[in-house]
Tab-separated table of C-alpha atoms and ligand atoms in Angstrom:
chain	number	residue	atom	x	y	z
X	1	MET	CA	0.000	0.000	0.000
X	2	LYS	CA	1.365	3.393	-1.014
X	3	VAL	CA	0.919	6.353	1.303
X	4	LEU	CA	1.633	10.057	0.849
X	5	VAL	CA	2.271	12.045	4.022
X	6	ILE	CA	2.105	15.857	3.959
X	7	GLU	CA	3.049	17.152	7.393
X	8	ASP	CA	5.400	20.064	8.088
X	9	GLU	CA	6.370	19.146	11.638
X	10	LYS	CA	9.573	17.281	11.026
X	11	LYS	CA	9.298	15.034	14.058
X	12	ILE	CA	5.710	13.967	13.398
X	13	ASN	CA	6.435	13.519	9.714
X	14	SER	CA	9.332	11.211	10.410
X	15	LEU	CA	7.466	9.274	13.132
X	16	ILE	CA	4.610	8.603	10.726
X	17	ARG	CA	6.946	7.627	7.920
X	18	LYS	CA	8.992	5.254	10.065
X	19	GLY	CA	5.930	3.795	11.747
X	20	LEU	CA	4.192	3.074	8.465
X	21	GLU	CA	7.314	1.713	6.822
X	22	ALA	CA	7.827	-0.641	9.745
X	23	HIS	CA	4.368	-2.016	8.955
X	24	GLY	CA	5.190	-2.629	5.317
X	25	PHE	CA	3.706	0.524	3.793
X	26	VAL	CA	5.528	2.342	1.021
X	27	VAL	CA	5.714	6.010	2.036
X	28	ASP	CA	6.444	9.294	0.281
X	29	SER	CA	6.538	12.271	2.601
X	30	THR	CA	6.998	15.992	2.345
X	31	GLN	CA	6.879	18.972	4.700
X	32	HIS	CA	5.671	21.448	2.095
X	33	GLY	CA	2.123	21.934	0.837
X	34	ASP	CA	3.062	22.784	-2.746
X	35	GLU	CA	5.306	19.776	-3.140
X	36	GLY	CA	2.642	17.631	-1.506
X	37	TYR	CA	-0.006	18.792	-3.920
X	38	LEU	CA	2.313	18.119	-6.845
X	39	LEU	CA	2.986	14.579	-5.618
X	40	ALA	CA	-0.707	13.908	-4.969
X	41	THR	CA	-1.638	14.976	-8.477
X	42	THR	CA	1.210	13.361	-10.397
X	43	ARG	CA	1.770	10.040	-8.650
X	44	SER	CA	-0.580	7.363	-7.563
X	45	TYR	CA	-1.249	6.619	-3.904
X	46	ASP	CA	-3.726	4.546	-1.952
X	47	VAL	CA	-4.171	7.141	0.756
X	48	LEU	CA	-3.112	10.680	1.675
X	49	ILE	CA	-2.266	11.695	5.253
X	50	LEU	CA	-2.759	15.449	5.273
X	51	ASP	CA	-1.888	18.064	7.879
X	52	ILE	CA	-3.919	21.292	7.824
X	53	MET	CA	-1.465	24.113	8.617
X	54	LEU	CA	1.342	23.854	6.084
X	55	PRO	CA	3.839	26.147	4.404
X	56	GLY	CA	2.776	26.845	0.820
X	57	ARG	CA	-0.610	25.428	-0.031
X	58	ASP	CA	-2.467	24.528	3.180
X	59	GLY	CA	-4.145	21.186	3.785
X	60	LEU	CA	-7.689	22.347	3.159
X	61	SER	CA	-6.857	23.929	-0.199
X	62	ILE	CA	-4.977	20.797	-1.217
X	63	LEU	CA	-8.066	18.790	-0.361
X	64	ARG	CA	-10.407	21.226	-2.117
X	65	ASN	CA	-8.283	21.220	-5.262
X	66	LEU	CA	-8.014	17.439	-5.323
X	67	ARG	CA	-11.766	17.044	-5.023
X	68	GLU	CA	-12.374	19.715	-7.676
X	69	LYS	CA	-10.131	17.730	-9.976
X	70	LYS	CA	-12.206	14.645	-9.098
X	71	VAL	CA	-9.222	12.902	-7.547
X	72	ALA	CA	-10.837	10.214	-5.421
X	73	LEU	CA	-7.745	9.528	-3.313
X	74	PRO	CA	-8.833	8.741	0.282
X	75	VAL	CA	-7.699	11.518	2.638
X	76	ILE	CA	-7.099	11.376	6.385
X	77	LEU	CA	-6.659	14.804	7.963
X	78	LEU	CA	-4.287	15.387	10.844
X	79	THR	CA	-5.710	18.095	13.046
X	80	ALA	CA	-4.825	19.844	16.252
X	81	ARG	CA	-7.335	19.630	19.060
X	82	SER	CA	-8.201	23.305	18.577
X	83	GLU	CA	-8.924	23.028	14.847
X	84	LEU	CA	-12.593	22.119	15.161
X	85	ASN	CA	-13.780	24.396	12.353
X	86	GLU	CA	-11.057	23.240	10.009
X	87	ARG	CA	-11.905	19.622	10.791
X	88	LEU	CA	-15.573	20.171	9.954
X	89	GLU	CA	-14.678	22.072	6.821
X	90	GLY	CA	-12.304	19.281	5.842
X	91	LEU	CA	-15.002	16.659	6.218
X	92	ASN	CA	-17.347	18.827	4.160
X	93	LEU	CA	-14.698	19.162	1.491
X	94	GLY	CA	-14.493	15.404	1.189
X	95	ALA	CA	-11.913	14.194	3.703
X	96	ASP	CA	-12.580	10.559	4.566
X	97	ASP	CA	-11.519	10.733	8.178
X	98	TYR	CA	-9.429	12.731	10.619
X	99	LEU	CA	-7.104	12.090	13.498
X	100	THR	CA	-6.376	14.517	16.303
X	101	LYS	CA	-2.731	14.935	17.212
X	102	PRO	CA	-1.120	13.319	19.107
X	103	PHE	CA	-2.111	9.832	18.064
X	104	PHE	CA	-0.673	6.348	18.061
X	105	ILE	CA	0.652	4.919	14.832
X	106	ASP	CA	-1.573	1.857	15.262
X	107	GLU	CA	-4.578	4.149	15.289
X	108	LEU	CA	-3.457	5.753	12.046
X	109	ILE	CA	-2.954	2.328	10.480
X	110	ALA	CA	-6.435	1.240	11.526
X	111	ARG	CA	-7.868	4.412	9.927
X	112	ILE	CA	-5.860	3.826	6.763
X	113	HIS	CA	-7.218	0.316	6.454
X	114	ALA	CA	-10.747	1.569	7.088
X	115	VAL	CA	-10.702	4.375	4.501
X	116	THR	CA	-8.974	2.356	1.803
X	117	ARG	CA	-11.398	-0.501	2.376
X	118	ARG	CA	-14.313	1.885	2.103
X	119	ALA	CA	-12.772	3.469	-0.985
X	120	ALA	CA	-12.495	0.143	-2.712
X	121	GLY	CA	-16.128	-0.655	-1.963
X	122	ALA	CA	-16.631	-4.168	-0.800
X	123	ILE	CA	-13.010	-5.112	-1.189
X	124	GLN	CA	-12.309	-8.346	0.572
X	125	SER	CA	-10.136	-8.356	3.657
X	126	ILE	CA	-9.155	-11.988	3.231
X	127	LEU	CA	-7.044	-13.213	0.342
X	128	SER	CA	-6.628	-16.915	-0.213
X	129	ALA	CA	-5.226	-19.602	-2.475
X	130	SER	CA	-5.644	-23.305	-1.840
X	131	ASP	CA	-5.515	-23.656	1.961
X	132	LEU	CA	-3.501	-20.481	2.414
X	133	THR	CA	-5.384	-17.534	3.877
X	134	MET	CA	-4.191	-14.027	4.515
X	135	ASN	CA	-6.231	-11.639	6.623
X	136	LEU	CA	-5.304	-8.089	5.683
X	137	LEU	CA	-6.933	-6.606	8.763
X	138	THR	CA	-5.554	-8.826	11.487
X	139	ARG	CA	-2.462	-9.566	9.386
X	140	GLU	CA	-2.781	-13.265	10.171
X	141	VAL	CA	-1.485	-15.726	7.633
X	142	ARG	CA	-2.360	-19.402	7.824
X	143	ARG	CA	-1.623	-22.462	5.820
X	144	GLY	CA	-4.438	-24.830	6.777
X	145	THR	CA	-4.734	-24.225	10.506
X	146	THR	CA	-1.058	-23.427	11.000
X	147	MET	CA	-0.320	-19.792	11.726
X	148	ILE	CA	2.646	-18.409	9.793
X	149	GLU	CA	4.737	-15.483	11.037
X	150	LEU	CA	5.847	-13.108	8.301
X	151	THR	CA	7.955	-9.961	8.394
X	152	PRO	CA	6.223	-6.820	7.028
X	153	ARG	CA	8.125	-7.113	3.752
X	154	GLU	CA	7.307	-10.802	3.346
X	155	PHE	CA	3.699	-9.961	4.084
X	156	ALA	CA	3.700	-7.273	1.370
X	157	LEU	CA	5.273	-9.676	-1.102
X	158	LEU	CA	2.743	-12.400	-0.387
X	159	GLU	CA	-0.142	-9.930	-0.584
X	160	HIS	CA	1.095	-8.822	-3.963
X	161	LEU	CA	1.315	-12.388	-5.253
X	162	LEU	CA	-2.108	-13.268	-3.885
X	163	ARG	CA	-3.675	-10.245	-5.548
X	164	THR	CA	-2.512	-11.426	-8.958
X	165	PRO	CA	-3.027	-15.199	-8.907
X	166	GLY	CA	-1.782	-17.029	-11.976
X	167	ARG	CA	-0.030	-13.964	-13.335
X	168	VAL	CA	3.729	-13.894	-13.730
X	169	LEU	CA	5.383	-11.017	-11.902
X	170	THR	CA	8.845	-10.026	-12.995
X	171	ARG	CA	11.559	-9.200	-10.486
X	172	VAL	CA	11.389	-5.575	-11.606
X	173	GLN	CA	7.622	-5.416	-11.015
X	174	ILE	CA	8.065	-6.944	-7.589
X	175	CYS	CA	10.828	-4.448	-6.796
X	176	GLU	CA	8.567	-1.590	-7.827
X	177	GLN	CA	5.497	-2.762	-5.985
X	178	VAL	CA	6.968	-4.206	-2.835
X	179	TRP	CA	10.099	-2.077	-2.383
X	180	ASP	CA	9.131	1.028	-4.326
X	181	TYR	CA	12.376	0.808	-6.289
X	182	ASN	CA	11.971	1.988	-9.834
X	183	PHE	CA	15.383	0.672	-10.696
X	184	ASP	CA	16.921	-2.759	-10.724
X	185	PRO	CA	18.748	-2.963	-7.392
X	186	GLY	CA	21.254	-5.222	-9.110
X	187	THR	CA	21.154	-7.690	-6.247
X	188	ASN	CA	19.277	-10.890	-5.648
X	189	LEU	CA	17.029	-9.111	-3.136
X	190	VAL	CA	13.828	-10.442	-4.673
X	191	GLU	CA	15.161	-13.996	-4.962
X	192	VAL	CA	16.214	-13.984	-1.329
X	193	TYR	CA	12.809	-12.777	-0.171
X	194	VAL	CA	10.897	-15.173	-2.390
X	195	GLN	CA	12.993	-18.047	-1.052
X	196	ARG	CA	12.333	-17.042	2.521
X	197	LEU	CA	8.644	-16.628	1.878
X	198	ARG	CA	8.458	-19.921	0.036
X	199	LYS	CA	10.104	-21.727	2.924
X	200	LYS	CA	7.460	-20.374	5.290
X	201	ILE	CA	4.474	-20.810	2.994
X	202	ASP	CA	5.257	-23.947	1.035
X	203	GLY	CA	7.821	-25.572	3.344
X	204	SER	CA	5.992	-28.743	4.287
X	205	ALA	CA	2.810	-28.368	2.226
X	206	SER	CA	2.056	-30.818	-0.563
X	207	VAL	CA	0.620	-28.145	-2.870
X	208	LYS	CA	3.361	-25.624	-3.701
X	209	LEU	CA	1.932	-22.163	-4.253
X	210	ILE	CA	4.894	-20.015	-5.243
X	211	GLU	CA	6.198	-20.953	-8.631
X	212	THR	CA	9.432	-19.768	-10.271
X	213	ILE	CA	9.214	-18.996	-13.968
X	214	ARG	CA	12.822	-19.373	-15.042
X	215	GLY	CA	14.417	-16.191	-16.318
X	216	VAL	CA	11.159	-14.243	-15.910
X	217	GLY	CA	9.909	-14.064	-12.375
X	218	TYR	CA	7.374	-15.609	-10.067
X	219	ARG	CA	3.752	-16.483	-9.960
X	220	LEU	CA	1.239	-17.625	-7.448
X	221	ASN	CA	-0.059	-20.979	-8.490
X	222	ALA	CA	-3.791	-20.925	-7.957
X	223	PRO	CA	-5.038	-24.508	-8.053
X	224	ALA	CA	-8.776	-24.735	-8.726
K	301	LIG	CA1	1.277	21.836	10.565
């Protein structure tokens, strides 16, 4: 999941970025309203975390302009306790939710999941293939009844594979989607992660789900 954070307070900005990255999110962040607006309108994100008082374009005008341009990007406003009017105006302008500072990162993550779920309509929170299930809300992964512990990056990789069953993903695509690298890191990063994931997912199972397509990439085998 790709998140844009526009927040001018350096400390809060970096706490949010680090917190989200630790949970497997891919994060772009900026402390300036103009740069934020440019990013929001030129790149694609799953959710925008938007502060109200910002240098350059303020949060509410960013939101207003996005909605005028019919950008449907889900927006979570970060507001100070005193900013009641701004909060109400933000919701009227089409913000999806707000959080009052200070907040816990887990709370922000819960809100992100809620607004992106809502945005996608009845998007399912459980992905599965064969007897493998992945709950995107509780972040539980099971093969049959066995619970499998994954690191955030392994979780992101598996989610990506499960969202495109039967389709071959190249190493470059995986790098872009899971690591946000738009270059070939020139290492066997993807191979190493796929191997680790495969060991956890397919280790002792009779049906192997992660398939290597030699010289191309990987695919999730989706047996009927
Ligand atoms: Ca601010």
